[in-house]
Amino acid sequence: MRAAIVAAVLLAAGRVAPSEAQWHIGVGIGRDVYSGVSRGHVENGSSSFRPYRPLIWSLRIEVPGSHPRLSLDVRYSTPDIGLTGGDVTLIPHGSFLEMAGAAPTVAWTLLRLTSGVTIEGETGPIVERWRVQDVDDRTLIGAEGGLALRIELGGRFAARFSGRVAVTPESPLSGALIDGYAPRAGWRRGLEGTVLLRL
């Protein structure tokens, strides 16, 4: 009898809620702001070539029943190159860059505001393939971390609003810079909104 009670308790403790026992897939859109990437000197100080505030499209897949939550973000963007120096930013017309990347992440609940609203922490590596016009493609590896507000919308849908900080030790513009500019690590911060569907 005692063994049956222990088994029942262990079974209940390990039970996964139905909403967590299903795959979640979502589409997101966000924007990143870069710093670093390159550095050069001009008469009045320093300047930098960098991807200029690209719009990021993403596909998110979350593993069912995982604690902490495991997921994979696949991202794509076509940033312009901006030349920033002082209070002036010059942006040539047309896209010279293309980025496709993947970010496997681990997320955990930091705070449960209500039964359907939580704040999560998230971290993981990033792998990106950068294509620069007239230059060989580059594969960059980095890391990112951030916070997310997750809201259950009822039915099969949920919304996720996240802010993140990421870095790649190598510059995505290495090999594509003009004389007088040196590559730097690529720092960025970004905001993203995602709508998730429970399958």
PDB file of C-alpha atoms in Angstrom, residues 3-160:
ATOM      1  CA  ALA A   3       4.590   1.633  -2.313  1.00  0.00           C
ATOM      2  CA  ALA A   4       1.417   2.418  -4.263  1.00  0.00           C
ATOM      3  CA  ILE A   5       1.064   5.810  -2.515  1.00  0.00           C
ATOM      4  CA  VAL A   6       4.719   6.691  -3.215  1.00  0.00           C
ATOM      5  CA  ALA A   7       4.293   5.691  -6.867  1.00  0.00           C
ATOM      6  CA  ALA A   8       1.142   7.826  -7.160  1.00  0.00           C
ATOM      7  CA  VAL A   9       2.904  10.859  -5.644  1.00  0.00           C
ATOM      8  CA  LEU A  10       5.896  10.485  -7.976  1.00  0.00           C
ATOM      9  CA  LEU A  11       3.554  10.109 -10.959  1.00  0.00           C
ATOM     10  CA  ALA A  12       1.675  13.277 -10.016  1.00  0.00           C
ATOM     11  CA  ALA A  13       4.892  15.218  -9.489  1.00  0.00           C
ATOM     12  CA  GLY A  14       6.205  14.201 -12.871  1.00  0.00           C
ATOM     13  CA  ARG A  15       2.968  14.823 -14.693  1.00  0.00           C
ATOM     14  CA  VAL A  16       3.136  17.455 -17.445  1.00  0.00           C
ATOM     15  CA  ALA A  17       0.182  19.776 -17.984  1.00  0.00           C
ATOM     16  CA  PRO A  18      -1.571  19.245 -21.343  1.00  0.00           C
ATOM     17  CA  SER A  19      -0.612  22.752 -22.525  1.00  0.00           C
ATOM     18  CA  GLU A  20       3.039  21.953 -21.843  1.00  0.00           C
ATOM     19  CA  ALA A  21       2.943  18.505 -23.462  1.00  0.00           C
ATOM     20  CA  GLN A  22       2.525  19.911 -26.965  1.00  0.00           C
ATOM     21  CA  TRP A  23       4.832  21.535 -29.454  1.00  0.00           C
ATOM     22  CA  HIS A  24       4.692  25.316 -29.711  1.00  0.00           C
ATOM     23  CA  ILE A  25       5.528  27.009 -33.005  1.00  0.00           C
ATOM     24  CA  GLY A  26       5.501  30.733 -33.605  1.00  0.00           C
ATOM     25  CA  VAL A  27       6.365  33.555 -35.976  1.00  0.00           C
ATOM     26  CA  GLY A  28       8.090  36.666 -34.685  1.00  0.00           C
ATOM     27  CA  ILE A  29       9.289  40.052 -35.826  1.00  0.00           C
ATOM     28  CA  GLY A  30      11.834  42.279 -34.122  1.00  0.00           C
ATOM     29  CA  ARG A  31      14.536  44.868 -34.543  1.00  0.00           C
ATOM     30  CA  ASP A  32      18.199  44.842 -33.505  1.00  0.00           C
ATOM     31  CA  VAL A  33      20.458  47.826 -32.819  1.00  0.00           C
ATOM     32  CA  TYR A  34      24.187  47.173 -33.345  1.00  0.00           C
ATOM     33  CA  SER A  35      27.266  48.665 -31.740  1.00  0.00           C
ATOM     34  CA  GLY A  36      30.914  47.856 -32.322  1.00  0.00           C
ATOM     35  CA  VAL A  37      31.340  45.815 -35.554  1.00  0.00           C
ATOM     36  CA  SER A  38      34.031  48.201 -36.891  1.00  0.00           C
ATOM     37  CA  ARG A  39      35.915  51.362 -36.009  1.00  0.00           C
ATOM     38  CA  GLY A  40      37.718  54.079 -37.931  1.00  0.00           C
ATOM     39  CA  HIS A  41      38.905  57.611 -37.331  1.00  0.00           C
ATOM     40  CA  VAL A  42      37.700  60.800 -38.960  1.00  0.00           C
ATOM     41  CA  GLU A  43      38.606  64.442 -38.368  1.00  0.00           C
ATOM     42  CA  ASN A  44      36.104  64.984 -35.567  1.00  0.00           C
ATOM     43  CA  GLY A  45      36.488  61.646 -33.794  1.00  0.00           C
ATOM     44  CA  SER A  46      35.651  58.031 -34.612  1.00  0.00           C
ATOM     45  CA  SER A  47      33.110  56.392 -36.909  1.00  0.00           C
ATOM     46  CA  SER A  48      31.805  52.902 -37.555  1.00  0.00           C
ATOM     47  CA  PHE A  49      30.329  50.794 -40.347  1.00  0.00           C
ATOM     48  CA  ARG A  50      27.663  48.477 -38.938  1.00  0.00           C
ATOM     49  CA  PRO A  51      24.359  46.767 -39.818  1.00  0.00           C
ATOM     50  CA  TYR A  52      21.733  49.466 -39.390  1.00  0.00           C
ATOM     51  CA  ARG A  53      18.711  48.520 -37.267  1.00  0.00           C
ATOM     52  CA  PRO A  54      17.622  45.486 -39.284  1.00  0.00           C
ATOM     53  CA  LEU A  55      14.133  44.039 -39.152  1.00  0.00           C
ATOM     54  CA  ILE A  56      14.440  40.430 -37.954  1.00  0.00           C
ATOM     55  CA  TRP A  57      11.984  37.718 -39.021  1.00  0.00           C
ATOM     56  CA  SER A  58      11.995  34.582 -36.888  1.00  0.00           C
ATOM     57  CA  LEU A  59      10.477  31.138 -36.591  1.00  0.00           C
ATOM     58  CA  ARG A  60      10.374  29.729 -33.042  1.00  0.00           C
ATOM     59  CA  ILE A  61       9.905  26.070 -32.104  1.00  0.00           C
ATOM     60  CA  GLU A  62       9.509  25.049 -28.458  1.00  0.00           C
ATOM     61  CA  VAL A  63      10.066  21.492 -27.201  1.00  0.00           C
ATOM     62  CA  PRO A  64       7.028  20.074 -25.340  1.00  0.00           C
ATOM     63  CA  GLY A  65       7.208  19.257 -21.655  1.00  0.00           C
ATOM     64  CA  SER A  66      10.776  20.473 -21.135  1.00  0.00           C
ATOM     65  CA  HIS A  67      11.750  22.100 -17.817  1.00  0.00           C
ATOM     66  CA  PRO A  68      13.480  24.469 -18.244  1.00  0.00           C
ATOM     67  CA  ARG A  69      11.887  25.313 -21.604  1.00  0.00           C
ATOM     68  CA  LEU A  70      14.015  24.344 -24.643  1.00  0.00           C
ATOM     69  CA  SER A  71      13.491  26.081 -27.965  1.00  0.00           C
ATOM     70  CA  LEU A  72      15.050  26.935 -31.303  1.00  0.00           C
ATOM     71  CA  ASP A  73      14.821  30.328 -33.016  1.00  0.00           C
ATOM     72  CA  VAL A  74      15.590  30.518 -36.753  1.00  0.00           C
ATOM     73  CA  ARG A  75      16.154  34.120 -37.928  1.00  0.00           C
ATOM     74  CA  TYR A  76      16.555  36.026 -41.177  1.00  0.00           C
ATOM     75  CA  SER A  77      17.249  39.657 -42.042  1.00  0.00           C
ATOM     76  CA  THR A  78      18.620  41.843 -44.849  1.00  0.00           C
ATOM     77  CA  PRO A  79      20.226  44.817 -43.057  1.00  0.00           C
ATOM     78  CA  ASP A  80      21.490  47.993 -44.653  1.00  0.00           C
ATOM     79  CA  ILE A  81      25.005  49.165 -43.800  1.00  0.00           C
ATOM     80  CA  GLY A  82      25.123  52.420 -41.852  1.00  0.00           C
ATOM     81  CA  LEU A  83      28.154  54.677 -41.436  1.00  0.00           C
ATOM     82  CA  THR A  84      27.805  56.254 -37.999  1.00  0.00           C
ATOM     83  CA  GLY A  85      29.993  59.051 -36.710  1.00  0.00           C
ATOM     84  CA  GLY A  86      29.073  61.590 -34.051  1.00  0.00           C
ATOM     85  CA  ASP A  87      25.473  62.716 -34.592  1.00  0.00           C
ATOM     86  CA  VAL A  88      25.373  61.710 -38.270  1.00  0.00           C
ATOM     87  CA  THR A  89      24.432  58.360 -39.824  1.00  0.00           C
ATOM     88  CA  LEU A  90      24.727  57.734 -43.569  1.00  0.00           C
ATOM     89  CA  ILE A  91      22.754  54.828 -45.082  1.00  0.00           C
ATOM     90  CA  PRO A  92      23.205  53.957 -48.786  1.00  0.00           C
ATOM     91  CA  HIS A  93      20.104  52.757 -50.636  1.00  0.00           C
ATOM     92  CA  GLY A  94      19.754  49.019 -51.177  1.00  0.00           C
ATOM     93  CA  SER A  95      20.683  46.045 -48.998  1.00  0.00           C
ATOM     94  CA  PHE A  96      24.313  44.909 -49.006  1.00  0.00           C
ATOM     95  CA  LEU A  97      23.951  42.295 -46.257  1.00  0.00           C
ATOM     96  CA  GLU A  98      22.020  39.103 -45.631  1.00  0.00           C
ATOM     97  CA  MET A  99      21.906  37.175 -42.363  1.00  0.00           C
ATOM     98  CA  ALA A 100      20.469  33.739 -41.604  1.00  0.00           C
ATOM     99  CA  GLY A 101      20.938  32.321 -38.140  1.00  0.00           C
ATOM    100  CA  ALA A 102      19.807  29.897 -35.470  1.00  0.00           C
ATOM    101  CA  ALA A 103      19.654  30.259 -31.690  1.00  0.00           C
ATOM    102  CA  PRO A 104      18.993  27.209 -29.492  1.00  0.00           C
ATOM    103  CA  THR A 105      17.853  28.578 -26.134  1.00  0.00           C
ATOM    104  CA  VAL A 106      17.064  27.553 -22.588  1.00  0.00           C
ATOM    105  CA  ALA A 107      14.326  29.546 -20.799  1.00  0.00           C
ATOM    106  CA  TRP A 108      13.179  29.366 -17.198  1.00  0.00           C
ATOM    107  CA  THR A 109      10.387  31.072 -15.268  1.00  0.00           C
ATOM    108  CA  LEU A 110      11.595  33.963 -13.094  1.00  0.00           C
ATOM    109  CA  LEU A 111       8.232  35.306 -11.954  1.00  0.00           C
ATOM    110  CA  ARG A 112       4.620  34.188 -12.356  1.00  0.00           C
ATOM    111  CA  LEU A 113       2.436  37.306 -12.369  1.00  0.00           C
ATOM    112  CA  THR A 114      -0.851  35.431 -12.907  1.00  0.00           C
ATOM    113  CA  SER A 115      -1.795  31.923 -14.018  1.00  0.00           C
ATOM    114  CA  GLY A 116      -1.340  32.964 -17.661  1.00  0.00           C
ATOM    115  CA  VAL A 117       1.380  35.620 -17.456  1.00  0.00           C
ATOM    116  CA  THR A 118       5.013  34.858 -16.676  1.00  0.00           C
ATOM    117  CA  ILE A 119       8.404  36.527 -16.950  1.00  0.00           C
ATOM    118  CA  GLU A 120      11.159  34.278 -18.266  1.00  0.00           C
ATOM    119  CA  GLY A 121      14.928  34.450 -18.450  1.00  0.00           C
ATOM    120  CA  GLU A 122      16.569  33.015 -21.552  1.00  0.00           C
ATOM    121  CA  THR A 123      20.087  32.291 -22.765  1.00  0.00           C
ATOM    122  CA  GLY A 124      21.967  30.277 -25.362  1.00  0.00           C
ATOM    123  CA  PRO A 125      24.459  30.287 -28.230  1.00  0.00           C
ATOM    124  CA  ILE A 126      23.848  31.850 -31.646  1.00  0.00           C
ATOM    125  CA  VAL A 127      25.151  30.698 -35.032  1.00  0.00           C
ATOM    126  CA  GLU A 128      24.860  33.118 -37.962  1.00  0.00           C
ATOM    127  CA  ARG A 129      25.735  33.015 -41.648  1.00  0.00           C
ATOM    128  CA  TRP A 130      26.490  36.485 -43.022  1.00  0.00           C
ATOM    129  CA  ARG A 131      26.552  37.234 -46.740  1.00  0.00           C
ATOM    130  CA  VAL A 132      28.245  40.496 -47.713  1.00  0.00           C
ATOM    131  CA  GLN A 133      28.142  41.711 -51.295  1.00  0.00           C
ATOM    132  CA  ASP A 134      31.355  40.843 -53.228  1.00  0.00           C
ATOM    133  CA  VAL A 135      32.903  39.121 -50.158  1.00  0.00           C
ATOM    134  CA  ASP A 136      33.047  35.459 -49.091  1.00  0.00           C
ATOM    135  CA  ASP A 137      30.286  34.386 -46.691  1.00  0.00           C
ATOM    136  CA  ARG A 138      31.156  34.298 -42.990  1.00  0.00           C
ATOM    137  CA  THR A 139      29.880  32.021 -40.200  1.00  0.00           C
ATOM    138  CA  LEU A 140      29.859  33.638 -36.763  1.00  0.00           C
ATOM    139  CA  ILE A 141      29.303  32.045 -33.356  1.00  0.00           C
ATOM    140  CA  GLY A 142      28.263  34.068 -30.326  1.00  0.00           C
ATOM    141  CA  ALA A 143      25.990  34.135 -27.296  1.00  0.00           C
ATOM    142  CA  GLU A 144      22.848  35.927 -26.193  1.00  0.00           C
ATOM    143  CA  GLY A 145      20.658  36.362 -23.140  1.00  0.00           C
ATOM    144  CA  GLY A 146      17.471  38.200 -22.328  1.00  0.00           C
ATOM    145  CA  LEU A 147      14.094  38.489 -20.644  1.00  0.00           C
ATOM    146  CA  ALA A 148      10.644  37.678 -22.025  1.00  0.00           C
ATOM    147  CA  LEU A 149       7.052  38.386 -21.027  1.00  0.00           C
ATOM    148  CA  ARG A 150       4.837  35.417 -21.926  1.00  0.00           C
ATOM    149  CA  ILE A 151       1.045  35.815 -22.081  1.00  0.00           C
ATOM    150  CA  GLU A 152      -1.403  32.951 -22.609  1.00  0.00           C
ATOM    151  CA  LEU A 153      -4.111  34.297 -24.937  1.00  0.00           C
ATOM    152  CA  GLY A 154      -6.569  31.452 -24.489  1.00  0.00           C
ATOM    153  CA  GLY A 155      -7.219  28.502 -26.732  1.00  0.00           C
ATOM    154  CA  ARG A 156      -4.081  27.443 -28.578  1.00  0.00           C
ATOM    155  CA  PHE A 157      -2.398  30.859 -28.747  1.00  0.00           C
ATOM    156  CA  ALA A 158       0.198  32.667 -26.659  1.00  0.00           C
ATOM    157  CA  ALA A 159       2.158  35.885 -27.134  1.00  0.00           C
ATOM    158  CA  ARG A 160       5.773  36.489 -26.226  1.00  0.00           C
TER     159      ARG A 160
END
